[in-house]
Coordinates of C-alpha atoms (C1' of nucleotides) in Angstrom, one line a residue:
Chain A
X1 CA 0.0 0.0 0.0
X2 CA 1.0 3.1 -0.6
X3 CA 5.1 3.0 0.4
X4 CA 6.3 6.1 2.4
X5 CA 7.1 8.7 0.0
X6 CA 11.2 8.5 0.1
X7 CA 12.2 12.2 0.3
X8 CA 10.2 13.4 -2.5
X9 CA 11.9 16.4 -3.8
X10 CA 9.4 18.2 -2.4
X11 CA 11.7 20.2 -0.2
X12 CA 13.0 22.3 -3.4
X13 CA 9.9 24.7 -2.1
X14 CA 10.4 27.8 -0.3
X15 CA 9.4 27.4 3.3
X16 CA 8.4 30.7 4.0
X17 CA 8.0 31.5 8.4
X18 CA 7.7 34.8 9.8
X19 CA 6.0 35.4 13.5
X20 CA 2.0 35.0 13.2
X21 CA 0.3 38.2 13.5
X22 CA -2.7 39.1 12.0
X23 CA -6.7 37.5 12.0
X24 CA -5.9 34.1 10.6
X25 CA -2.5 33.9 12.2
X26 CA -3.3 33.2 16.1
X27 CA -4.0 29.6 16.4
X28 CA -7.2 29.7 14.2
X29 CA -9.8 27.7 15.9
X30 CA -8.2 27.5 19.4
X31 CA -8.2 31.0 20.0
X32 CA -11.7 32.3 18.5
X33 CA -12.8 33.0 22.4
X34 CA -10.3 34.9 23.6
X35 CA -9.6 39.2 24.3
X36 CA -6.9 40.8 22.2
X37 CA -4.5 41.4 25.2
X38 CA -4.2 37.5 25.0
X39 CA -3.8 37.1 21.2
X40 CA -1.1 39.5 21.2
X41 CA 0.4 36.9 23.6
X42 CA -0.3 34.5 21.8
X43 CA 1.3 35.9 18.9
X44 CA 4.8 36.3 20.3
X45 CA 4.7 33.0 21.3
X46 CA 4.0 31.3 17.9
X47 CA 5.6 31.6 14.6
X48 CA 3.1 31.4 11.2
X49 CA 4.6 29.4 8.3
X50 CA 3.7 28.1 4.6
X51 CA 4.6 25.2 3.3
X52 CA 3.7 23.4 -0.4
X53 CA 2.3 20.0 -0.6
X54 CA 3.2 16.8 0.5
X55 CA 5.5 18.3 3.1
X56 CA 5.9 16.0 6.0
X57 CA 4.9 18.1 9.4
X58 CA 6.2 14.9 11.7
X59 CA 6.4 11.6 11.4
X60 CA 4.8 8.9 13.7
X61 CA 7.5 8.8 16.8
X62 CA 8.8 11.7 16.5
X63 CA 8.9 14.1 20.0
X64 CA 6.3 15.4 20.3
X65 CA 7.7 19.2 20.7
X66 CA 5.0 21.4 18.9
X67 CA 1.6 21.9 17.8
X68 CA 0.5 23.2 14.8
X69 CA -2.7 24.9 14.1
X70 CA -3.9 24.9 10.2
X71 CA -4.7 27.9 8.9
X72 CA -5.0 26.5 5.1
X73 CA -4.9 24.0 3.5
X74 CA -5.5 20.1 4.3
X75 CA -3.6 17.8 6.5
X76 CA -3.2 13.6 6.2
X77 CA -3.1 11.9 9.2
X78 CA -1.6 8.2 9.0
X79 CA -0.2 5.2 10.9
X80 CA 1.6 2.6 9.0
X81 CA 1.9 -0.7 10.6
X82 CA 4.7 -3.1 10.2
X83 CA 3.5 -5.1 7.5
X84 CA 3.7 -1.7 5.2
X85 CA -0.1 -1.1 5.5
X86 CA -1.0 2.1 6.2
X87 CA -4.3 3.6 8.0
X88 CA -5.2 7.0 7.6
X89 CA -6.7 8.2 10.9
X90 CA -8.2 11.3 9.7
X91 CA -7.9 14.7 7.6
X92 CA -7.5 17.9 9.1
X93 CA -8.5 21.1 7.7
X94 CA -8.5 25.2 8.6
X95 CA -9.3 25.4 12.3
X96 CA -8.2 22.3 13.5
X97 CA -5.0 21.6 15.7
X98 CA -3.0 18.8 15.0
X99 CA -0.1 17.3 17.2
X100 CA -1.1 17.8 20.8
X101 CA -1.7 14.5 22.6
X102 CA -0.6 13.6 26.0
X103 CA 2.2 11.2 24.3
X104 CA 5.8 12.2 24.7
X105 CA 6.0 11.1 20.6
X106 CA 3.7 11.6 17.9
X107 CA 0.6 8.9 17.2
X108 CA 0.6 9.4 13.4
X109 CA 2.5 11.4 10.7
X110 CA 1.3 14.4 9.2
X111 CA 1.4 15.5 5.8
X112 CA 0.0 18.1 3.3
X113 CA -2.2 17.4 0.7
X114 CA -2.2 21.1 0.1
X115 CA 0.2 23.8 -0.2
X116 CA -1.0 24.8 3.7
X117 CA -0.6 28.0 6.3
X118 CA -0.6 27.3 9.7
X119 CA 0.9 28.4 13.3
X120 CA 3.6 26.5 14.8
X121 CA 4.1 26.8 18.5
X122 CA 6.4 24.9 21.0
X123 CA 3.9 22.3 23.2
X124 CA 5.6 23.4 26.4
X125 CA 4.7 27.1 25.4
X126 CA 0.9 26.2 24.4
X127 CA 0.7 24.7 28.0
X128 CA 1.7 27.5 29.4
X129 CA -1.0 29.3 27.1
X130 CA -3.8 26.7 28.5
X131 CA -2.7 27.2 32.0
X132 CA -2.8 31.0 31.8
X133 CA -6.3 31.0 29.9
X134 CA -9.3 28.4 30.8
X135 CA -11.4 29.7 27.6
X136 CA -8.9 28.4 25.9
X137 CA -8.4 25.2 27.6
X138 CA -12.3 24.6 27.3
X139 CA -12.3 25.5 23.9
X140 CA -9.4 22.8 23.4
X141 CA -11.2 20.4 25.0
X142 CA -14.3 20.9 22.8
X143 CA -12.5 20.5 19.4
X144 CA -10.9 17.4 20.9
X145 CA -14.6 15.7 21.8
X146 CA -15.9 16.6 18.7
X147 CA -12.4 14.6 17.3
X148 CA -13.3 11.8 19.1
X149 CA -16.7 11.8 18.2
X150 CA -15.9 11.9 14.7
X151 CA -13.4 9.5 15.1
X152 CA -15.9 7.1 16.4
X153 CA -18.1 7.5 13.3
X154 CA -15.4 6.9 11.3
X155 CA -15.3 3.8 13.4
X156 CA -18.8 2.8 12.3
X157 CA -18.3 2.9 8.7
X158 CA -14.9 1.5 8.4
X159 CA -16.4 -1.4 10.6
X160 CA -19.8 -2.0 9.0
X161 CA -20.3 -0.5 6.2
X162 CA -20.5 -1.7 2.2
X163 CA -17.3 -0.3 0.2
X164 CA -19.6 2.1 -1.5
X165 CA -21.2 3.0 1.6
X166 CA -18.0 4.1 2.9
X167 CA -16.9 6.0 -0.5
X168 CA -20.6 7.8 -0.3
X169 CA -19.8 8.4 3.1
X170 CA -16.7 10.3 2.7
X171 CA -17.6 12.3 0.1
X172 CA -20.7 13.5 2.2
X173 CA -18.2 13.7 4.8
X174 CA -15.7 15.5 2.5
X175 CA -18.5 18.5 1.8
X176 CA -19.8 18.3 5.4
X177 CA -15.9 19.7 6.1
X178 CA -16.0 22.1 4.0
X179 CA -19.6 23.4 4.8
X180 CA -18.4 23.4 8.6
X181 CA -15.9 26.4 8.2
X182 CA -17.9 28.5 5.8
X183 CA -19.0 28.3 2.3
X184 CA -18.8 25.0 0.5
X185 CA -16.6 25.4 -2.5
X186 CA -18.5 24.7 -6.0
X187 CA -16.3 21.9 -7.6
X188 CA -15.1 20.2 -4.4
X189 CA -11.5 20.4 -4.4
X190 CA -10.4 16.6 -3.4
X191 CA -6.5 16.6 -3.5
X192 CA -5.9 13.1 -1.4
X193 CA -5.6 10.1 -4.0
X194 CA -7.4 7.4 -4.2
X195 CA -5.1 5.6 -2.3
X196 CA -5.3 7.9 0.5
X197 CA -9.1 7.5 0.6
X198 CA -8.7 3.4 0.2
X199 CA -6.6 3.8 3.2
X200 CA -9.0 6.3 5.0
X201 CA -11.6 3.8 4.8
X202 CA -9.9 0.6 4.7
X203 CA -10.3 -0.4 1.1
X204 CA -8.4 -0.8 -1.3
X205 CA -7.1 2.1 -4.4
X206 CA -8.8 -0.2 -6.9
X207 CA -12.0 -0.3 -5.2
X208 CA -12.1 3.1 -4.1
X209 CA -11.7 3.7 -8.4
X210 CA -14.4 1.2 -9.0
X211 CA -17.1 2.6 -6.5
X212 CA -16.1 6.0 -7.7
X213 CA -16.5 5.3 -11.6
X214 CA -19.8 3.7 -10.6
X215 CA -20.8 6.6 -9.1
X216 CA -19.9 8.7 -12.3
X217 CA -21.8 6.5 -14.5
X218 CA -24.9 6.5 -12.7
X219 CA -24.1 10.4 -12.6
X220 CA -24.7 10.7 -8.8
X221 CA -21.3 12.7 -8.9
X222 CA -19.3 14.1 -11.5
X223 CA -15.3 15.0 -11.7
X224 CA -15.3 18.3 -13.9
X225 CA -11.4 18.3 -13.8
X226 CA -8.6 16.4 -11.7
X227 CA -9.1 16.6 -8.1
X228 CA -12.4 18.7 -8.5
X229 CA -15.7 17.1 -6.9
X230 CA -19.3 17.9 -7.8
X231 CA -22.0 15.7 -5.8
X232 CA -25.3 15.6 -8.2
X233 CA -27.6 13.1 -6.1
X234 CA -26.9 13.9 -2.6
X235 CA -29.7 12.1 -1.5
X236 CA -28.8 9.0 -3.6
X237 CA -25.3 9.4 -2.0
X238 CA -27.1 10.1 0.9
X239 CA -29.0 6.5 0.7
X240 CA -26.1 4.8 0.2
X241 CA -24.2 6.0 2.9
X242 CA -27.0 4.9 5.4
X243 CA -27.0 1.2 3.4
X244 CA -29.9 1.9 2.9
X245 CA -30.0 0.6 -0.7
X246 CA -27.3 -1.9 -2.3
X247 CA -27.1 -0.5 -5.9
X248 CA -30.2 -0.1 -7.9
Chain B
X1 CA -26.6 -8.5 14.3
X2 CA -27.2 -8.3 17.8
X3 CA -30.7 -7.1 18.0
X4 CA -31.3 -4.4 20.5
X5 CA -32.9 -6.3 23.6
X6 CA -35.9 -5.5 23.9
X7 CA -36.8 -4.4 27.3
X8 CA -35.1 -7.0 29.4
X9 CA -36.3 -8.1 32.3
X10 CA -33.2 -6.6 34.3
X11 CA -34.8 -4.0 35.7
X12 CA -35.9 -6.4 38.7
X13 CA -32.6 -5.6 40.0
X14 CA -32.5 -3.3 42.7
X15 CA -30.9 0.0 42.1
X16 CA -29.6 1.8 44.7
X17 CA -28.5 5.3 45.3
X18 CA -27.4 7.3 47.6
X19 CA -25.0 10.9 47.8
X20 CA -21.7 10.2 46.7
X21 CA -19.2 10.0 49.5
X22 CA -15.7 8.7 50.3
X23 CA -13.1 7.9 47.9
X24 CA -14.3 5.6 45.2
X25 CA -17.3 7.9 44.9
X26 CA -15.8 11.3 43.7
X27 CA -15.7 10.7 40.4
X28 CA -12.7 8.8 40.5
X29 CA -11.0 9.5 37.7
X30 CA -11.6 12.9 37.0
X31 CA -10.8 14.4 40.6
X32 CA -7.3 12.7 41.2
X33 CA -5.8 16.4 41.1
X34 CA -8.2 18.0 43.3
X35 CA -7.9 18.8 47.3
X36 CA -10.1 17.9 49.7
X37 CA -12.3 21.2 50.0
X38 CA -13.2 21.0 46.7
X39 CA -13.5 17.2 47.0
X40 CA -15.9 18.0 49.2
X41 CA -18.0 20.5 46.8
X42 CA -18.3 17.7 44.5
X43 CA -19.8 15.1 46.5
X44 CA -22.9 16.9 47.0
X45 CA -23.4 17.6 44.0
X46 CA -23.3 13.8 42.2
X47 CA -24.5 11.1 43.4
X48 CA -23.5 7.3 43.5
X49 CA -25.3 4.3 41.8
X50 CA -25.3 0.7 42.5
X51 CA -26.8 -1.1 39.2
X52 CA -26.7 -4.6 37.8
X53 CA -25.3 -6.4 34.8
X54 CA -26.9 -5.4 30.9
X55 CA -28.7 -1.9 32.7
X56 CA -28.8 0.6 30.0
X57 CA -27.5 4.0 31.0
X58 CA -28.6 5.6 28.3
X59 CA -29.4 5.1 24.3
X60 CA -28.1 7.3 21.4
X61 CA -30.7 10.0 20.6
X62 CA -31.4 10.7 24.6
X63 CA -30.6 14.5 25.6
X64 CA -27.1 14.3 27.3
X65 CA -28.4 15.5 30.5
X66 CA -25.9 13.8 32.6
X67 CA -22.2 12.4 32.7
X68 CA -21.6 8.9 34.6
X69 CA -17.8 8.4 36.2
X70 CA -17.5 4.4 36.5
X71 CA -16.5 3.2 39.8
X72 CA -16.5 -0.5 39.2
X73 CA -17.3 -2.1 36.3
X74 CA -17.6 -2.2 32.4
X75 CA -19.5 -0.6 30.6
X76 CA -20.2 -1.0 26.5
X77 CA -20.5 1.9 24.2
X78 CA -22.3 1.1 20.9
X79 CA -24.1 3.0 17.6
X80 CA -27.2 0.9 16.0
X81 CA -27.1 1.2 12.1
X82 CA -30.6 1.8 10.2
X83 CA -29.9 -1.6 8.9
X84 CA -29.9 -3.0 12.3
X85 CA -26.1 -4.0 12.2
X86 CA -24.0 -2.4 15.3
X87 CA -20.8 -1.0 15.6
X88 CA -19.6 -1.0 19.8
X89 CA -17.2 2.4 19.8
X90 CA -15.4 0.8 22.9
X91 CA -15.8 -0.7 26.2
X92 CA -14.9 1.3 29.8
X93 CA -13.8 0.9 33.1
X94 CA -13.4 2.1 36.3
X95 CA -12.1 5.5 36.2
X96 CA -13.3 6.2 33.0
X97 CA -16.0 9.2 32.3
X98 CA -19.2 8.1 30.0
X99 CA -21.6 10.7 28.6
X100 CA -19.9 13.8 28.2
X101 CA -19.9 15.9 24.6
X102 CA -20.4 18.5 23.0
X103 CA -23.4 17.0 21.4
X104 CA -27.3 18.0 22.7
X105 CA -27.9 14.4 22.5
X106 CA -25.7 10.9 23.9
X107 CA -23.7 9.6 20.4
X108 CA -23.9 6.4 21.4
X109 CA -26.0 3.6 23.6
X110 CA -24.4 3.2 26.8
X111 CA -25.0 -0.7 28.5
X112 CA -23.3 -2.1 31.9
X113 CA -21.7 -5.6 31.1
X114 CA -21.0 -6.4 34.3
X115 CA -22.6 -5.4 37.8
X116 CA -21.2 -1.8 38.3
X117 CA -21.4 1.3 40.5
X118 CA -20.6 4.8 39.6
X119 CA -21.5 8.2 40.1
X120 CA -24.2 10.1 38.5
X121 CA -23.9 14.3 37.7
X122 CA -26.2 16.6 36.0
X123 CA -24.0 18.0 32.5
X124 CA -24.8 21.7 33.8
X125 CA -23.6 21.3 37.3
X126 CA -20.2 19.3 35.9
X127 CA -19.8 22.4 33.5
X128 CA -19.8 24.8 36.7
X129 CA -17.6 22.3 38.1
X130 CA -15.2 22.3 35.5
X131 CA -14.8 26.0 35.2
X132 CA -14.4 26.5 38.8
X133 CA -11.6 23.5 38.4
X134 CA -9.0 24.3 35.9
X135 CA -7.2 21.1 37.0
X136 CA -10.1 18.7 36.6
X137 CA -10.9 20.2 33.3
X138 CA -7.2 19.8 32.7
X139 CA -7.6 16.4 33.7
X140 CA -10.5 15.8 31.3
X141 CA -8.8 17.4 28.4
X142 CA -5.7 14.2 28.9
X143 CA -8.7 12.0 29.4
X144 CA -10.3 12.8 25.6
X145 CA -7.0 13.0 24.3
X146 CA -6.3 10.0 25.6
X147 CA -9.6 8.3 24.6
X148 CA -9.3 10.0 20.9
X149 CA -5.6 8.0 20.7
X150 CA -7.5 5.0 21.6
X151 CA -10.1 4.8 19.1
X152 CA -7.7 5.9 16.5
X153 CA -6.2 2.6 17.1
X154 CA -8.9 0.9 17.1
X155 CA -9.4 2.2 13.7
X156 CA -6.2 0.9 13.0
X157 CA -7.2 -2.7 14.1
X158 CA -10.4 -2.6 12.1
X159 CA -9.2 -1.1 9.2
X160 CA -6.1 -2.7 8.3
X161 CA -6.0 -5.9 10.2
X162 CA -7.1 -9.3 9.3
X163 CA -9.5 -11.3 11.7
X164 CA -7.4 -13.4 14.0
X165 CA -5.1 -10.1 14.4
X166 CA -8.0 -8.0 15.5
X167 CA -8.7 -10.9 17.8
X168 CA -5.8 -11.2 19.6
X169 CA -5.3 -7.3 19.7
X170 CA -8.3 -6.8 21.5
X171 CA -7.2 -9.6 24.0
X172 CA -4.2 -7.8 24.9
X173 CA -6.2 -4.5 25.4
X174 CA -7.9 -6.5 27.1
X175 CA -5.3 -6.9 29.6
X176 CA -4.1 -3.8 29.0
X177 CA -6.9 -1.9 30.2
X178 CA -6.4 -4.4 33.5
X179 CA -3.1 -3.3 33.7
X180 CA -3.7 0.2 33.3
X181 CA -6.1 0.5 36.4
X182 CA -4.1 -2.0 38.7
X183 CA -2.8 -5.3 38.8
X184 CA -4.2 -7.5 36.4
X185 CA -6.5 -10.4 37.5
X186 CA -5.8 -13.5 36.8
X187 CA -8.0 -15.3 35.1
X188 CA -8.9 -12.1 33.1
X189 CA -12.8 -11.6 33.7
X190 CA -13.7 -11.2 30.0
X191 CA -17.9 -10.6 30.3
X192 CA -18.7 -9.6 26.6
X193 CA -20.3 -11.6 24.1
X194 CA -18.9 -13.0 21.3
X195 CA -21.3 -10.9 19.2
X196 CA -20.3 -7.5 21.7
X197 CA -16.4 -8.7 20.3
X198 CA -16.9 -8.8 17.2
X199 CA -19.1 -6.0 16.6
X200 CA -16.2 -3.9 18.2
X201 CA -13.5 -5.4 15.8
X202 CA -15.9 -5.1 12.9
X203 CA -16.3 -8.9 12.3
X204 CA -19.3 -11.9 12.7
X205 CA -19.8 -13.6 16.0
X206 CA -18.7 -16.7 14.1
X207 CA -15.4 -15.4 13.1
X208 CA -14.3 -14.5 16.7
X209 CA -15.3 -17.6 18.0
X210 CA -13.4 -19.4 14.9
X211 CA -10.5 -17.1 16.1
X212 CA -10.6 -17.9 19.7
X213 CA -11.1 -21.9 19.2
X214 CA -7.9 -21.6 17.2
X215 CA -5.9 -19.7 19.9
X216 CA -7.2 -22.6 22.1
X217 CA -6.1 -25.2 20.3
X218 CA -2.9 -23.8 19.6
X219 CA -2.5 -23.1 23.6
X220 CA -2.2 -19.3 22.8
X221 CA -4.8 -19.0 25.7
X222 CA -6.8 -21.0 28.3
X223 CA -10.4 -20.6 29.1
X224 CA -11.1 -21.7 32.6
X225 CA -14.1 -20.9 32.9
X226 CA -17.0 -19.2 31.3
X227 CA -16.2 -15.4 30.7
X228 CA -12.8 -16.3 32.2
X229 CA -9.4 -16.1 30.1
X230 CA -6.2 -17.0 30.5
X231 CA -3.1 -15.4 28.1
X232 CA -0.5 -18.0 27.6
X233 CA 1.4 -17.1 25.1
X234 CA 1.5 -13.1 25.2
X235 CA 4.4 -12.6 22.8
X236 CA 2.8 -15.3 20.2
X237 CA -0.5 -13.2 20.3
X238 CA 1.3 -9.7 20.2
X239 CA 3.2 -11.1 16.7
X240 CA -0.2 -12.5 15.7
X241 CA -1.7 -8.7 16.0
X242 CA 1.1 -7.3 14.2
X243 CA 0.5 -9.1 11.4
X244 CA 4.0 -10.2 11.9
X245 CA 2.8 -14.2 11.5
X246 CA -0.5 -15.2 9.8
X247 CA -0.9 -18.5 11.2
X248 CA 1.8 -21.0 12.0
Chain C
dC1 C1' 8.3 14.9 -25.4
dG2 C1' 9.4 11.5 -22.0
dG3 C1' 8.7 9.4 -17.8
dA4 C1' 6.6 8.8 -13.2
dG5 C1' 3.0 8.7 -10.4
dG6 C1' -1.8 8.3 -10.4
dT7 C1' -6.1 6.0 -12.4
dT8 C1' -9.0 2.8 -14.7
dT9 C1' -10.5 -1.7 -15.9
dG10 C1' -10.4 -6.7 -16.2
dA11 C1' -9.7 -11.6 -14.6
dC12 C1' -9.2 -14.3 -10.7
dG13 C1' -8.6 -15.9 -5.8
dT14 C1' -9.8 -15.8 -0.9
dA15 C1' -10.9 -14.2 3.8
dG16 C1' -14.5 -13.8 6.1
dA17 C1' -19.9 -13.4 5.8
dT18 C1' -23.9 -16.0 5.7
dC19 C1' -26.9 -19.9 6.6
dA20 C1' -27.8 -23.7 9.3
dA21 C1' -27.6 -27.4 12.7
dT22 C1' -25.9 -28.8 17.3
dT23 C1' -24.2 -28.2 21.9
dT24 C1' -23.6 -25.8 26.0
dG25 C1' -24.7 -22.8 29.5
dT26 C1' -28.1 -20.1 32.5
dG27 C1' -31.9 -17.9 34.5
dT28 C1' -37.0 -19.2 35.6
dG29 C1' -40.9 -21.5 37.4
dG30 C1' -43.1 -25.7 39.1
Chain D
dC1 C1' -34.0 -29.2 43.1
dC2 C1' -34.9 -30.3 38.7
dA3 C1' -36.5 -29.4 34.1
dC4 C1' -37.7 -26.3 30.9
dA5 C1' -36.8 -22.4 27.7
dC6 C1' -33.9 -19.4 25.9
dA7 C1' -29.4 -17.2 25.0
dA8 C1' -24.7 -17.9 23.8
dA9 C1' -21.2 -20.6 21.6
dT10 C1' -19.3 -23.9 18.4
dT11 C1' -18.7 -26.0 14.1
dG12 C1' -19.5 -27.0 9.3
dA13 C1' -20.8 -26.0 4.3
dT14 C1' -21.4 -22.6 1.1
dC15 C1' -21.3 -17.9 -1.1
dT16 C1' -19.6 -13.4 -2.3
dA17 C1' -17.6 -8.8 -1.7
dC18 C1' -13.6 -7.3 -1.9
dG19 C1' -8.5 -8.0 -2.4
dT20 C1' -4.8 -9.2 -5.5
dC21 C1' -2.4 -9.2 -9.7
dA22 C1' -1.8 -7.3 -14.1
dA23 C1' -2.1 -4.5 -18.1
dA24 C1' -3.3 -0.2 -20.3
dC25 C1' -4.1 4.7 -20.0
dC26 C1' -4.1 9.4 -18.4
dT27 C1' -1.9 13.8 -16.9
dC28 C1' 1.1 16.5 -15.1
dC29 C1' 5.8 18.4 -14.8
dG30 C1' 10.5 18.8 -16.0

DNA sequence: CGGAGGTTTGACGTAGATCAATTTGTGTGG
DNA sequence: CCACACAAATTGATCTACGTCAAACCTCCG
């Protein structure tokens, strides 16, 4: 499956960093609660930087020294297990924090699918943050059981569900994303491979391409260029999803 | 699968409650951190519960009006699917917290599997707990992310791995989650069904009970009793759950 | 324009689901 | 206390959805 990309000459891009001022800048989605006294803090304590796809943010052991906080762009987050399988445990989009855990190393690696912006802060400095402002804590502890619940229904379908239950699934899930921090773009951008979705939902790349085509065939969804998305029958997609019909 | 029991006759059991004092009772897990005074705040505001083996402490769909912190026993977490298949999101023990999210409504069914007392608090009044608290929202925060590691595994395991390795994983969390709280009994009490097991690893009754008549045979583990297990051969079942071995 | 990574499609094999029959264990009522 | 009824577990015989292997085909980028 998938073999870890060996040092893709990805790093050729500029990796612009500068420290993170500004609206978007201050730990997106943690920070939405707080005064401006404590975003300035915040501020000096984080650095904003931008980096192309398929750079690798940390790999799956690494200490776990910082957090990051997406600004832009999409995130992959994957295990791979000994036998070269790999699982992707989630995606992560604008808002969402990624890297803080209570493990001294990281669960999973992290990758862009995207060219991304994000803040990067030290963890021992973000503690400090928490400590020094409950709203902030709460609001941590929020997005973390909304993780978990989502988690858990990724749980469900992975578990029980038909392959192209899972692939409706995702692409509801996919737009559901989107809708959830603001307007949902027209053609669905959809830069993980099929690959990546196969191992999102614990099929394979060739079944994740079948379910897909099948889908374009019965025109339920349509792919108006690479990596673009249009769902025409939600409510068919919708149906399948819920198994609540095979095929027809 | 597993249809939902239909109004068993459990409720005969007594129930019995009463305010939640002494040490087991304050929410054990969560108020590790705290001191005494505010130890003290929290007893009268929960209070403990005494019930008996398949009690349902709630179903998905119910308004989350109150959080349960388990004392003593397990406790099964589960989704129904419309086509009546079920997914169990995990099982929990002492120490853990049940029925807190974000959510207006419980995610999940919440069912005791074993005898099992705990202590009972209204959402609201845990929220003015937790901001009076830092610490013990701290500690809830490490809980969640904890939890959210968990189930990521479990995604892992359910996603990736092939039968007789999700089998013997979920053995050694088995043990693990002994371990974790404790020592580790000996004969490990194991009170879940065959169909609770393998709706958790996302396989048929039949194929966990192939499974565990295999690891029998092969003297991988002992079963001395009814709902009783034995691990013999740890390291042989840890390989198996790798996938470092398919059968031998 | 060439080459690599991604995608599609087909033919085939298999792990595990499904269906079914039997055994074992357990709470209930006479 | 025993026997009955019912739930859980075991085991076997099939069936099938999806994985595996393989061969084109696209599409982007250098």
């Amino acid at each position: 499956m998938a073999p870890r990309d060996a040092i893709r000459p990805a790093l050729r891009d500029a990796m612009m960093t500068d420290p993170c001022i500004g609206c978007g800048g201050r730990l997106a989605g943690l920070c939405q609660p707080l005064d401006t006294s404590a975003l300035d803090e915040i501020s000096s304590e984080s650095e904003r930087v931008t980096q192309s796809a398929r750079t690798v943010l940390f790999r799956e052991g690494d200490p776990a020294v910082r957090a990051f906080s997406i600004g832009a762009g999409i995130v992959k987050l994957s295990r791979l297990l000994s036998d070269g399988k790999q699982q992707v445990v989630g995606f992560r989009f604008a808002g969402d924090i990624v890297g803080y855990g209570t493990g001294k190393t990281y669960p999973y690696d992290a990758e862009l699918l995207t060219g991304a912006s994000f803040c990067r802060i030290e963890r021992s400095r973000l503690d400090t943050l928490l400590r020094r402002h409950p709203v902030m804590e709460r609001r941590l502890l929020d997005m973390c059981l909304q993780e978990l619940a989502a988690t858990q229904d990724q749980l469900v379908t992975v578990g029980r569900r038909s392959a192209e239950a899972r692939v409706a699934s995702f692409l509801l899930g996919l737009e559901e994303a989107y809708r959830r921090r603001g307007a949902v773009p027209d053609p669905l951008p959809m830069p993980m491979t099929r690959s990546d979705i196969g191992d999102f939902l614990g099929l394979t790349l060739e079944t994740v391409s079948r379910s897909l085509s099948h889908f374009k065939k019965q025109k339920w969804i349509e792919e108006p260029a690479h990596q673009k998305l249009r769902l025409s029958d939600r409510a068919m997609l919708t149906e399948l999803a819920e198994g609540m019909v095979q095929d027809l």
